[in-house]
Short mmCIF file of C-alpha atoms (C1' of nucleotides) in Angstrom, two decimals:
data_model
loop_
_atom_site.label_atom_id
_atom_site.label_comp_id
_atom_site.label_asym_id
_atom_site.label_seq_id
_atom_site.Cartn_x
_atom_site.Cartn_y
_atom_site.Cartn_z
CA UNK A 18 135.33 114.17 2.80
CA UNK A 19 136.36 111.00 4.90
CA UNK A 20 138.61 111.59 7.60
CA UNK A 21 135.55 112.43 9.67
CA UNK A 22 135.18 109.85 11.90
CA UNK A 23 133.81 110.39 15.73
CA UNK A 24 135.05 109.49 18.77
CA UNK A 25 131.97 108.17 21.37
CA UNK A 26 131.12 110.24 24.27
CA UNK A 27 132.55 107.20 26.39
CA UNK A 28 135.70 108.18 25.44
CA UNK A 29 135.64 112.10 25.66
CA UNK A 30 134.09 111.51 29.26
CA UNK A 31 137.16 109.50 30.46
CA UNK A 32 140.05 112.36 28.82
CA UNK A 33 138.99 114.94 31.70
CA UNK A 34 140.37 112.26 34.14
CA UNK A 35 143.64 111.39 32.40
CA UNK A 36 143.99 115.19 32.34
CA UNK A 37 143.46 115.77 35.78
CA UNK A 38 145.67 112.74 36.84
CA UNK A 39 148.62 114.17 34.58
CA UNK A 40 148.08 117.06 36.10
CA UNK A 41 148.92 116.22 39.36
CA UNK A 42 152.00 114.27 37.94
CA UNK A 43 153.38 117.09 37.02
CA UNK A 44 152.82 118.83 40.50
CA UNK A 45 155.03 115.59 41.35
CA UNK A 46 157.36 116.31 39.15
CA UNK A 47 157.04 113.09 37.51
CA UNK A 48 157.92 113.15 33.82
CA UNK A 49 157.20 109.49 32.32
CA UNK A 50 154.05 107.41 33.07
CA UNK A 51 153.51 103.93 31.10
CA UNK A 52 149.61 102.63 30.31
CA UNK A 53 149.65 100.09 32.70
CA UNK A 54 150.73 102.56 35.81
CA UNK A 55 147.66 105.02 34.50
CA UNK A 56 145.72 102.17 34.76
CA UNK A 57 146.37 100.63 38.29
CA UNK A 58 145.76 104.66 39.41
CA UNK A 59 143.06 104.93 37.61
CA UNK A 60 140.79 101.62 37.41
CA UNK A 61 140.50 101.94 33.91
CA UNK A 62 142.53 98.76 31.81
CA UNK A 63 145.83 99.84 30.14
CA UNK A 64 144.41 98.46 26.66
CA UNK A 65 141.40 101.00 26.85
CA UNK A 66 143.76 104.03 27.86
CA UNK A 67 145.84 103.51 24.93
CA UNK A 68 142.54 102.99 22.38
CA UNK A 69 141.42 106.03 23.57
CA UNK A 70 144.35 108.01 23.03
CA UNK A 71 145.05 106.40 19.66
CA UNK A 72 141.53 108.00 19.02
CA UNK A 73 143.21 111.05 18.31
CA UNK A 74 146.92 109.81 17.98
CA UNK A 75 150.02 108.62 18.90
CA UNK A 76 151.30 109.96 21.65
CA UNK A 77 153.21 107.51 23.30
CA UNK A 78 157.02 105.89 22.61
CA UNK A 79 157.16 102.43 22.43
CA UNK A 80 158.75 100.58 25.14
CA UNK A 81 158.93 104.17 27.33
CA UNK A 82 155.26 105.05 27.66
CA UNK A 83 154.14 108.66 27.69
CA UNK A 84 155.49 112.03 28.54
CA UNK A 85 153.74 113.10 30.98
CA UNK A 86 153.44 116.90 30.12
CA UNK A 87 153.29 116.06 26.31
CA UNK A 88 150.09 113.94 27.05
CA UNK A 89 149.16 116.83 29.12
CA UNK A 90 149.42 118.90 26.02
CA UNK A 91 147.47 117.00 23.99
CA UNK A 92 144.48 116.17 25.71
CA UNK A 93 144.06 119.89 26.74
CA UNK A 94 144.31 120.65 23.34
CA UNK A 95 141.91 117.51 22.14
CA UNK A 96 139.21 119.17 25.27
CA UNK A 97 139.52 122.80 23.48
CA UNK A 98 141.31 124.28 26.93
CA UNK A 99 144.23 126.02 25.03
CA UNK A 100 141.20 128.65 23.74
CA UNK A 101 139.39 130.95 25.93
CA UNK A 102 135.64 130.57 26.09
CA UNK A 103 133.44 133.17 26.97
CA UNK A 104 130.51 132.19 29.52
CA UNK A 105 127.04 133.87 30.83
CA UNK A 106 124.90 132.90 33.49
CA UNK A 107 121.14 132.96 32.99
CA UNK A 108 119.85 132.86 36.92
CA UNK A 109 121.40 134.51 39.38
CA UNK A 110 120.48 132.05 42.40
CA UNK A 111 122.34 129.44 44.24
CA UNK A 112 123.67 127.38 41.69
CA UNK A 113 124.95 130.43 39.28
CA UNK A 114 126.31 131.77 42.69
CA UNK A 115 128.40 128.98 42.84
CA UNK A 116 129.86 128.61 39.66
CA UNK A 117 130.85 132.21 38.88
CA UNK A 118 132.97 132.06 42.59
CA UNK A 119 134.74 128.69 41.83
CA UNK A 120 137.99 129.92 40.37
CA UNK A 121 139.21 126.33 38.56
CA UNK A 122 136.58 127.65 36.04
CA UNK A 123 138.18 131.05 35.44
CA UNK A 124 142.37 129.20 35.16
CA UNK A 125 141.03 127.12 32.74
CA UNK A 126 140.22 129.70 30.75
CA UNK A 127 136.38 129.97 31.18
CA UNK A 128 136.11 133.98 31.38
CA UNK A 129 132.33 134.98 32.93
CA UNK A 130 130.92 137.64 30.99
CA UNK A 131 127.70 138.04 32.12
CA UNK A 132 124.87 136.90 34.51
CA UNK A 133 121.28 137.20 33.82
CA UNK A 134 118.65 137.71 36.07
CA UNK A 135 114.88 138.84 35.90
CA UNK A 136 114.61 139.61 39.69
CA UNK A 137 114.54 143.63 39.48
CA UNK A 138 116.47 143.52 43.21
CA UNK A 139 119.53 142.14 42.01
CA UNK A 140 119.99 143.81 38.16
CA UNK A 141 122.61 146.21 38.37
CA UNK A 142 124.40 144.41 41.87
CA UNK A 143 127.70 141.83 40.78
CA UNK A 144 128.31 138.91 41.75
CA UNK A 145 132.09 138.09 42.28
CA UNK A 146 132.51 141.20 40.19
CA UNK A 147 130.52 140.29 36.98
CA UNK A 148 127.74 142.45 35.98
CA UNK A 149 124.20 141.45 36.83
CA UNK A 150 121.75 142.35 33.92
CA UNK A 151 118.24 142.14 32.91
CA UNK A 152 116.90 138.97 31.49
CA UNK A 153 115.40 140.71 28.78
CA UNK A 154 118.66 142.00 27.50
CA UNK A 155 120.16 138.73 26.92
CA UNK A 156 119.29 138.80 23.06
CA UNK A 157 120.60 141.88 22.35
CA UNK A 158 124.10 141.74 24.48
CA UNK A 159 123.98 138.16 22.67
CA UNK A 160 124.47 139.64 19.40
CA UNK A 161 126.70 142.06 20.37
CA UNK A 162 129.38 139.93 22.61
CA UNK A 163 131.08 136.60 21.72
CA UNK A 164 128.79 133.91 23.49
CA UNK A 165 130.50 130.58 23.71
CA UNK A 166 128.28 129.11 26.52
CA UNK A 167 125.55 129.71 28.66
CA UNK A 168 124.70 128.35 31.54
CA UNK A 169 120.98 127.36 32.42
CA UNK A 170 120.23 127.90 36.19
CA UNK A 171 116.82 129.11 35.91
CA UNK A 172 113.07 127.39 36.90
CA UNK A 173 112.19 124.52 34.54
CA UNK A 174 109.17 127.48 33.07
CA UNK A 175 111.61 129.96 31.59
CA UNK A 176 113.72 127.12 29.99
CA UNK A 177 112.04 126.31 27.24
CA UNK A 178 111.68 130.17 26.37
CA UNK A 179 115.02 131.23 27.18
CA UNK A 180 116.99 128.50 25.09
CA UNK A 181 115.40 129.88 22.00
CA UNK A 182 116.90 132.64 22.12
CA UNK A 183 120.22 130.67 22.45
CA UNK A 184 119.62 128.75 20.02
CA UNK A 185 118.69 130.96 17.28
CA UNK A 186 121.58 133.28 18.06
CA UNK A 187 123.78 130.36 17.83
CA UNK A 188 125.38 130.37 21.14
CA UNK A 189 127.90 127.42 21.20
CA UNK A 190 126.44 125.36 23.82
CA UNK A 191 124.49 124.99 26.49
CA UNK A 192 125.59 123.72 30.19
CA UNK A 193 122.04 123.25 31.21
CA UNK A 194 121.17 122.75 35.33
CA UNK A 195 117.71 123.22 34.71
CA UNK A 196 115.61 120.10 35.44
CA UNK A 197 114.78 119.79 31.70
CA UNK A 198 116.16 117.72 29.07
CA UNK A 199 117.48 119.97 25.93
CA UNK A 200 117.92 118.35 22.46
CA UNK A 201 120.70 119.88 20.89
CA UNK A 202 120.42 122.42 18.74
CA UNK A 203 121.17 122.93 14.87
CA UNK A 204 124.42 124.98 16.24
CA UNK A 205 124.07 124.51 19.73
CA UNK A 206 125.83 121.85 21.52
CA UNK A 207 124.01 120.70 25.13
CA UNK A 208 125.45 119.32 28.25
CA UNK A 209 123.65 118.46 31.25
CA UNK A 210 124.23 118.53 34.67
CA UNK A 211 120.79 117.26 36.83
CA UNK A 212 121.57 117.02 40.16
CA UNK A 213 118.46 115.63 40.86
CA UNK A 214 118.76 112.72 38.73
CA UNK A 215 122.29 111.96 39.94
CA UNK A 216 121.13 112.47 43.76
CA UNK A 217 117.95 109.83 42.81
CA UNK A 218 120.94 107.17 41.22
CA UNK A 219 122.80 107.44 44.90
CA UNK A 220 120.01 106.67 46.34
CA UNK A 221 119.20 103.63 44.10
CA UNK A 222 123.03 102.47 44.63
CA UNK A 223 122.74 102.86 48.55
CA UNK A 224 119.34 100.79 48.47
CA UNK A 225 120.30 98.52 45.67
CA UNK A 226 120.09 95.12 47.54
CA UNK A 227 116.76 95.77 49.02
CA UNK A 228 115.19 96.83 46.07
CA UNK A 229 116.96 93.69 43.68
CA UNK A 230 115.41 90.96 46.60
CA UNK A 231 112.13 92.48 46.30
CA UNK A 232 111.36 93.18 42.40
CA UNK A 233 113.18 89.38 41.66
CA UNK A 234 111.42 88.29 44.72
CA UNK A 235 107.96 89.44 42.41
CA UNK A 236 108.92 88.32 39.05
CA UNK A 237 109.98 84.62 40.93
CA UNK A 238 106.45 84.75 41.85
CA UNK A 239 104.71 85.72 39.49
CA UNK A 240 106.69 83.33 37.06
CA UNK A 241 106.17 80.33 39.13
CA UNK A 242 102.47 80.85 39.48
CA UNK B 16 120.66 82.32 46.65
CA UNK B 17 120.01 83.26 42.90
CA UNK B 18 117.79 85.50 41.83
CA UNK B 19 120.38 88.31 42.67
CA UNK B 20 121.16 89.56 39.17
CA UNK B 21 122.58 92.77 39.01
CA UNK B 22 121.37 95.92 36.93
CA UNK B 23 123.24 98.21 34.88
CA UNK B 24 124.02 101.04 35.93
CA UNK B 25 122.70 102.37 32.56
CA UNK B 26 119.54 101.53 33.51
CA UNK B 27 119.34 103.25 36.04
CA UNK B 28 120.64 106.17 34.98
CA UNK B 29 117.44 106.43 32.51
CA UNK B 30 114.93 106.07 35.44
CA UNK B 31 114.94 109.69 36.76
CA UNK B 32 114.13 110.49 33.25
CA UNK B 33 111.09 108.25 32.84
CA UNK B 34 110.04 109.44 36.58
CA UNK B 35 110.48 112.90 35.42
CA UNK B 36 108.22 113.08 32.21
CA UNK B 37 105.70 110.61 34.04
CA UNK B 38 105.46 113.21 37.00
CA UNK B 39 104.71 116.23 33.84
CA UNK B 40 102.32 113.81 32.53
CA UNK B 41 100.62 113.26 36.27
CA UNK B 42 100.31 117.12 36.26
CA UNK B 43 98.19 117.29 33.02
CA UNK B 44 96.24 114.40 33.88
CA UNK B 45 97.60 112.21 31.41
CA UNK B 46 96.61 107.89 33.28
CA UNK B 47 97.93 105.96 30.49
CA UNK B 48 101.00 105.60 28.22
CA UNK B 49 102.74 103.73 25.70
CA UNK B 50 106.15 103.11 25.09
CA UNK B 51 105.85 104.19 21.70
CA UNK B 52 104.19 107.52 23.44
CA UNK B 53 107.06 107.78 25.95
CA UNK B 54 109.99 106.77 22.97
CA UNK B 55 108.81 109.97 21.08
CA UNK B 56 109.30 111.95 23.80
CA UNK B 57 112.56 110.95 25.63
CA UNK B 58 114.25 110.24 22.60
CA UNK B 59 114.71 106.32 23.27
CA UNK B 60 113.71 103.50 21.74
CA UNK B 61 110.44 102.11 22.94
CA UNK B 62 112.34 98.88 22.98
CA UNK B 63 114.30 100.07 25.11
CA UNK B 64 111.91 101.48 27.72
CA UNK B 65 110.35 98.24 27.86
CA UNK B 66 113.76 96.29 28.38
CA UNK B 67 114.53 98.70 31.11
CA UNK B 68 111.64 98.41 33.11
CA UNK B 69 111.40 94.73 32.61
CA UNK B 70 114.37 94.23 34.95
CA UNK B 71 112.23 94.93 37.53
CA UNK B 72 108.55 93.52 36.75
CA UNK B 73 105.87 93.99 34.38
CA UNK B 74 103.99 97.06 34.63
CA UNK B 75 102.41 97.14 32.02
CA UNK B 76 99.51 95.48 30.00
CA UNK B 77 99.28 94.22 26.25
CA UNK B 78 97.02 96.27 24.32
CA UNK B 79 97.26 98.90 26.47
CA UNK B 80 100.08 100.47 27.90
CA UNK B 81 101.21 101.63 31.23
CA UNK B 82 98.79 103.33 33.87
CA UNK B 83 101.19 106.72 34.49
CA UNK B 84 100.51 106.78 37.88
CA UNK B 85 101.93 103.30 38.79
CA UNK B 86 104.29 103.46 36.59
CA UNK B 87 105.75 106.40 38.61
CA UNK B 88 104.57 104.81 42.25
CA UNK B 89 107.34 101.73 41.25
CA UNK B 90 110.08 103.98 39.78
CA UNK B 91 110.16 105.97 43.06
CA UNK B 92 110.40 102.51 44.80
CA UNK B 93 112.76 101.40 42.40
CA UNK B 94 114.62 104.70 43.02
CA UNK B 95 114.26 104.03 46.90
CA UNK B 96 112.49 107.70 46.91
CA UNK B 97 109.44 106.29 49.35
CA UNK B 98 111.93 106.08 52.12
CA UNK B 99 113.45 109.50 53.51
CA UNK B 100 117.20 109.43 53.51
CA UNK B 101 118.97 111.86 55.79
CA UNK B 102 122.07 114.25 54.80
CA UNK B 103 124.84 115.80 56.06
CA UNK B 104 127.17 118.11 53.93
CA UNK B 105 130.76 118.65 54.35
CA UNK B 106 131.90 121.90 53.62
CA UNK B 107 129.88 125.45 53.97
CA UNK B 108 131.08 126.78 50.88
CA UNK B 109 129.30 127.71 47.27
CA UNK B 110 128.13 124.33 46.63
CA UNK B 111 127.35 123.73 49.72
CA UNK B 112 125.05 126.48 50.09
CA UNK B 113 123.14 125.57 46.93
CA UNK B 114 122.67 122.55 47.79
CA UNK B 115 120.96 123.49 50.84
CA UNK B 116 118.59 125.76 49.51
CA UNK B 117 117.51 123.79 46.61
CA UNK B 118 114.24 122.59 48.08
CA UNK B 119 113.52 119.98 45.34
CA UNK B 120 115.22 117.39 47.30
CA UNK B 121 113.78 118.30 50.50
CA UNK B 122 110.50 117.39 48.58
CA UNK B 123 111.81 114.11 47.72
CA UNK B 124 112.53 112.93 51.10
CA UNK B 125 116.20 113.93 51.60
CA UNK B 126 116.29 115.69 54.47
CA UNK B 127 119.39 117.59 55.41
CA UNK B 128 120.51 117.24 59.32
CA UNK B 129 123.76 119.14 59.46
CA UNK B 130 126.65 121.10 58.04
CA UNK B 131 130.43 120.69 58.63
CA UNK B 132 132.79 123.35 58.62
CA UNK B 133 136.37 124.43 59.83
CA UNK B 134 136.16 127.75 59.27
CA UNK B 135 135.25 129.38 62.74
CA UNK B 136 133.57 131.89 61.80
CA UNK B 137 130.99 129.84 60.25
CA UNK B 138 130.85 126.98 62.99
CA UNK B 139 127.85 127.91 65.09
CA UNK B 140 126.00 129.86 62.57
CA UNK B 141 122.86 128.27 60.14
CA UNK B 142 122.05 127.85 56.86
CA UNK B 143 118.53 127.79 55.65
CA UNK B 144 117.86 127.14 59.25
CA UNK B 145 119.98 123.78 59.44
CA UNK B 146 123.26 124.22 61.81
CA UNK B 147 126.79 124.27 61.12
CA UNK B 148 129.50 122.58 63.36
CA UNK B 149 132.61 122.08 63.80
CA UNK B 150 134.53 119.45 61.42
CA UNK B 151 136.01 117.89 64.23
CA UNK B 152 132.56 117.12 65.58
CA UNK B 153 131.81 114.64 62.31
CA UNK B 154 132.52 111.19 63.61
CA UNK B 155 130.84 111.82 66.89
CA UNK B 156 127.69 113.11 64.73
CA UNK B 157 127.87 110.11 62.22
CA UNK B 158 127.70 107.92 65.45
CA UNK B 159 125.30 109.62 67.23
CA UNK B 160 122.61 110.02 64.34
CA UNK B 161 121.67 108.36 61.30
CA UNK B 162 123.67 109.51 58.65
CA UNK B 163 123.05 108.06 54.73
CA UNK B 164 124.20 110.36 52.31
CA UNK B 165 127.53 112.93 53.16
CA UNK B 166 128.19 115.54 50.25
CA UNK B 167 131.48 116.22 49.71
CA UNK B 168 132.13 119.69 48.80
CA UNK B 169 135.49 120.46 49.86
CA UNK B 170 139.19 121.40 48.52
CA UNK B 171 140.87 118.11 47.07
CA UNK B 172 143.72 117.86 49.65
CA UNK B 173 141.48 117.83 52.85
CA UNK B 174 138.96 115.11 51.13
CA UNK B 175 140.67 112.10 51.47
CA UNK B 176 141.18 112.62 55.49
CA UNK B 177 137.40 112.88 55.49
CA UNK B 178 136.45 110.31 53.61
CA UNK B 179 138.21 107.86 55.19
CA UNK B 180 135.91 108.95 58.46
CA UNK B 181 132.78 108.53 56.23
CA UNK B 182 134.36 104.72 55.20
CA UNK B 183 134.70 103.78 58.83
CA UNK B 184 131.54 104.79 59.81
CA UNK B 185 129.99 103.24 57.64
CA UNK B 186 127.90 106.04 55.66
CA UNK B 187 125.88 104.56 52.92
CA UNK B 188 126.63 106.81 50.05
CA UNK B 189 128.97 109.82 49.37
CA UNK B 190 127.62 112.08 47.02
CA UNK B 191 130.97 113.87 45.72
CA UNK B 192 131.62 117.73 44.60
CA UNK B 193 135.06 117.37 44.75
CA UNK B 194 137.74 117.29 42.53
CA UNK B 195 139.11 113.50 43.25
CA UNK B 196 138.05 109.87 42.15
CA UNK B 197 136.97 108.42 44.87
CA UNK B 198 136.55 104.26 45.04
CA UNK B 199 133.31 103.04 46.18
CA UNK B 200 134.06 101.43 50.28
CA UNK B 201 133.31 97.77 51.52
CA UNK B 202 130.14 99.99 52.98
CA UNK B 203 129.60 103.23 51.24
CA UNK B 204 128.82 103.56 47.58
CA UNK B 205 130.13 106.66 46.17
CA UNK B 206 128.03 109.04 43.05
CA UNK B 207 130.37 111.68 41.36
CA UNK B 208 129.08 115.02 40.29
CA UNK B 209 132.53 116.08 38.50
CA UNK B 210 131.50 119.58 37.19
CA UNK B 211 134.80 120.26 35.82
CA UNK B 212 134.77 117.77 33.59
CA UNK B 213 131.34 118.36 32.52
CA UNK B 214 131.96 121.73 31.65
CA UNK B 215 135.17 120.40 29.77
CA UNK B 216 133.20 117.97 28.18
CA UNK B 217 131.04 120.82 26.80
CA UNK B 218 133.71 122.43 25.63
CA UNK B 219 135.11 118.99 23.64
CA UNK B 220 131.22 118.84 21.87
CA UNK B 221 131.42 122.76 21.06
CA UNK B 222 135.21 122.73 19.93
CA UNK B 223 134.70 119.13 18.27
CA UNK B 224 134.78 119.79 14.39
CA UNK B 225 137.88 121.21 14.39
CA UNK B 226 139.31 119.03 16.59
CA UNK B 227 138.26 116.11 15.06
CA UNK B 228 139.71 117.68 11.62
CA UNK B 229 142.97 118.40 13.10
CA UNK B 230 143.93 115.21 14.76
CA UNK B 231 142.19 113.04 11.62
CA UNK B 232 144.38 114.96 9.29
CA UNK B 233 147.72 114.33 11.72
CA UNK B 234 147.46 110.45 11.81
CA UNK B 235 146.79 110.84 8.07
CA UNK B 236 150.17 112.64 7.51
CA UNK B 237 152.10 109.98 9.42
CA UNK B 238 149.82 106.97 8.16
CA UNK B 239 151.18 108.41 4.44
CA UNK B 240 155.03 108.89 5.27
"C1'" DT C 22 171.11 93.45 22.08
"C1'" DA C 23 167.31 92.37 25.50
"C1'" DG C 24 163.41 94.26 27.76
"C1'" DA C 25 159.62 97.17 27.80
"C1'" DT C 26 155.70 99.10 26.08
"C1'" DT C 27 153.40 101.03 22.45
"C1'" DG C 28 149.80 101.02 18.49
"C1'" DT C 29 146.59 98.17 16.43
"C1'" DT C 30 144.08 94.03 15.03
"C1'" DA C 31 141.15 90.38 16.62
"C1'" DA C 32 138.10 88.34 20.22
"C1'" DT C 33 134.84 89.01 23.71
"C1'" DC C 34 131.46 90.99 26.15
"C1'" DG C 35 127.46 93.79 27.06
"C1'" DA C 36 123.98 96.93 25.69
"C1'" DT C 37 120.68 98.33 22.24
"C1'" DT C 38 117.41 97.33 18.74
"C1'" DA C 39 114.29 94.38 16.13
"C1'" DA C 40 110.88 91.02 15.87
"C1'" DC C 41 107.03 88.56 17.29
"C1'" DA C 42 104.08 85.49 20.04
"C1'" DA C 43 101.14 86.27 23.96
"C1'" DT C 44 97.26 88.59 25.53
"C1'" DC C 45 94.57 92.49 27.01
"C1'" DT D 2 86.45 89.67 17.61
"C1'" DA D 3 90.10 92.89 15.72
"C1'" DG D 4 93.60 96.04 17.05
"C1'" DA D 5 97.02 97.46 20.05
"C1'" DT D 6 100.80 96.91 22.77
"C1'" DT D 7 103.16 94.41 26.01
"C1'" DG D 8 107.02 91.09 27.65
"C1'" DT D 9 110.66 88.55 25.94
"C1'" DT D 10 113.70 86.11 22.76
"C1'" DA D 11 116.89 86.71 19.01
"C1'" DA D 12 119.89 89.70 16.10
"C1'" DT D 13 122.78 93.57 15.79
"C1'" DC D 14 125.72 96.89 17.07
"C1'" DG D 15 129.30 99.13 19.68
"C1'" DA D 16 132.50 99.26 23.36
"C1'" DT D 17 135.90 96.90 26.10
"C1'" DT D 18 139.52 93.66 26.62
"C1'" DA D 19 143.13 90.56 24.99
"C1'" DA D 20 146.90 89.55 22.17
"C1'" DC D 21 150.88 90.48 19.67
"C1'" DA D 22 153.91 92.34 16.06
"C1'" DA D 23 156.44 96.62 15.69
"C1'" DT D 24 159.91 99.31 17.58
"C1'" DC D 25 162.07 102.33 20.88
#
DNA sequence: TAGATTGTTAATCGATTAACAATC
DNA sequence: TAGATTGTTAATCGATTAACAATC
């Protein structure tokens, strides 16, 4: 039972941009790309692109590089894209809006099955031509569809209650935009997307100097007294 | 001219979280925490809480603990969140939209001052009451008014023309939807909300297992030949 | 064959955790 | 005063970078 080494979420978070940069390689029709040209494109050092890869194997030729669409190949297959996965949407407001109308979701094979909603106005209406049902038939059509993810775009409230019921019918994971943080589940897998917290990091970036002077302005201050 | 030692960006990353929880504990009337208290809950190590806050002064007392309420009055400083911070967004589509109406940053002093647009038949028209102009219009706004945060929620192949506008201008921070990887400018510091590869990230942690087995056993079968 | 570039081991760097004296 | 908990220094751990032998 060894072989089961894991590969750090660094890593996994930098394979989505090697894929998309291959991608548009290919649109180039560009066939061969060595380490070092991935890195100068994409500010990332040649040594790290190749540990990461070698994280999962060898993909490359020595003294040629990589094939582009090979590399392509793999790292779709290392992200789980060559499977479909099934996906429902638990809030039907702004942010499920979005999602179920932004097709690069549905070519990559991310079908939407199902959105959830508890507002009695919009059951039975579709959005983008996916069904609309009520809230408190998620458990049920749960048990009776294949649930790979669901996404959380509901009121911080409901969260809590609602991702019980995902966990304990053992949906895959959870792409949570709630402004709650989820632990994993036993079977559940969580990602999280807070908006919030990203837009509140922005702002630290874009204020960064100010705020630096004055808190080491303080603690120069304080230590000298 | 010491004293200006940087911050990583990990750090910061971890203070919405600790200004999250201590706003819930504000709410219940909780006035004083520990580390150890806040550890248990946000799933770091109290160690760890106290290194991170440390880089900007000591808030706290021995014996003690933290007073929740100033804890939370210096994180928003240290987040720059006691200064408003006006917004424009670029593009009047799904994200867009959502954005908009999500009134949680509204409440946080980001205050959105226009929409851009090339679609016609949206130029002219409003969204939650804020106006939407004309594309073309965007450097003569950005001059005219004080702009420090532009979403970027447009197609790939039209992004680069705009954010080379944003650059010259001289807009503090980009806070980018789309689909590119965009370098921070001499000016302009850049935060990346890639949902793509979130959700393909998701589907990496849900898919992992077998992954992992399948490329483990692989190098195995070459390491043995 | 000579040149290029990989895969991989070793060195470095930075971030996290542990430990503890200072002090409320 | 005794107990609790901070701020901070030291130790550990993990991730990134450098170096180079292997090999196409």
């Amino acid at each position: 039972m060894n072989g089961e080494k894991n590969v750090s979420l660094a890593v996994i978070k930098r394979l989505p941009k090697y894929y998309r940069y291959l991608g548009e390689l290919i649109d180039v029709d560009v066939s061969r790309i060595s380490s070092k040209e991935l890195s100068e494109r994409l500010n990332i050092t040649a040594s790290q692109i190749r540990q990461d890869l070698n994280n999962f194997g060898s993909f490359g030729l020595q003294g040629y590089g990589y094939n582009v669409e090979l590399l392509y190949e793999e790292i779709s297959r290392i992200l789980g894209l060559n499977k479909d996965h099934n996906i429902i949407i638990i809030g039907a407001g702004n942010i499920g809006h979005a999602l179920i109308n932004y097709s690069d979701f549905t070519n990559r094979g991310f079908k939407f099955i199902g959105i959830f909603e508890k507002d009695p106005n919009l059951i039975g209406t579709k959005i983008n031509n996916i069904d609309i049902y009520d809230i408190n038939t998620l458990e049920n059509f749960i048990q009776g569809k294949n649930v790979d993810i669901a996404v959380l775009a509901i009121p911080k409230n409901s969260a809590n209650y609602i991702t019980k019921i995902l966990y304990k019918n053992n949906v895959r994971g959870i792409w949570n935009f709630s402004n709650v943080d989820l632990k994993a589940g036993k079977n559940t897998k969580v990602e999280d997307v807070h908006l919030m917290d990203s837009l509140m990091t922005l702002s630290y970036k874009i204020n960064e100097k100010e705020i630096i002077e004055r808190y080491t302005n303080k603690k120069l201050l304080i230590t000298k007294r």
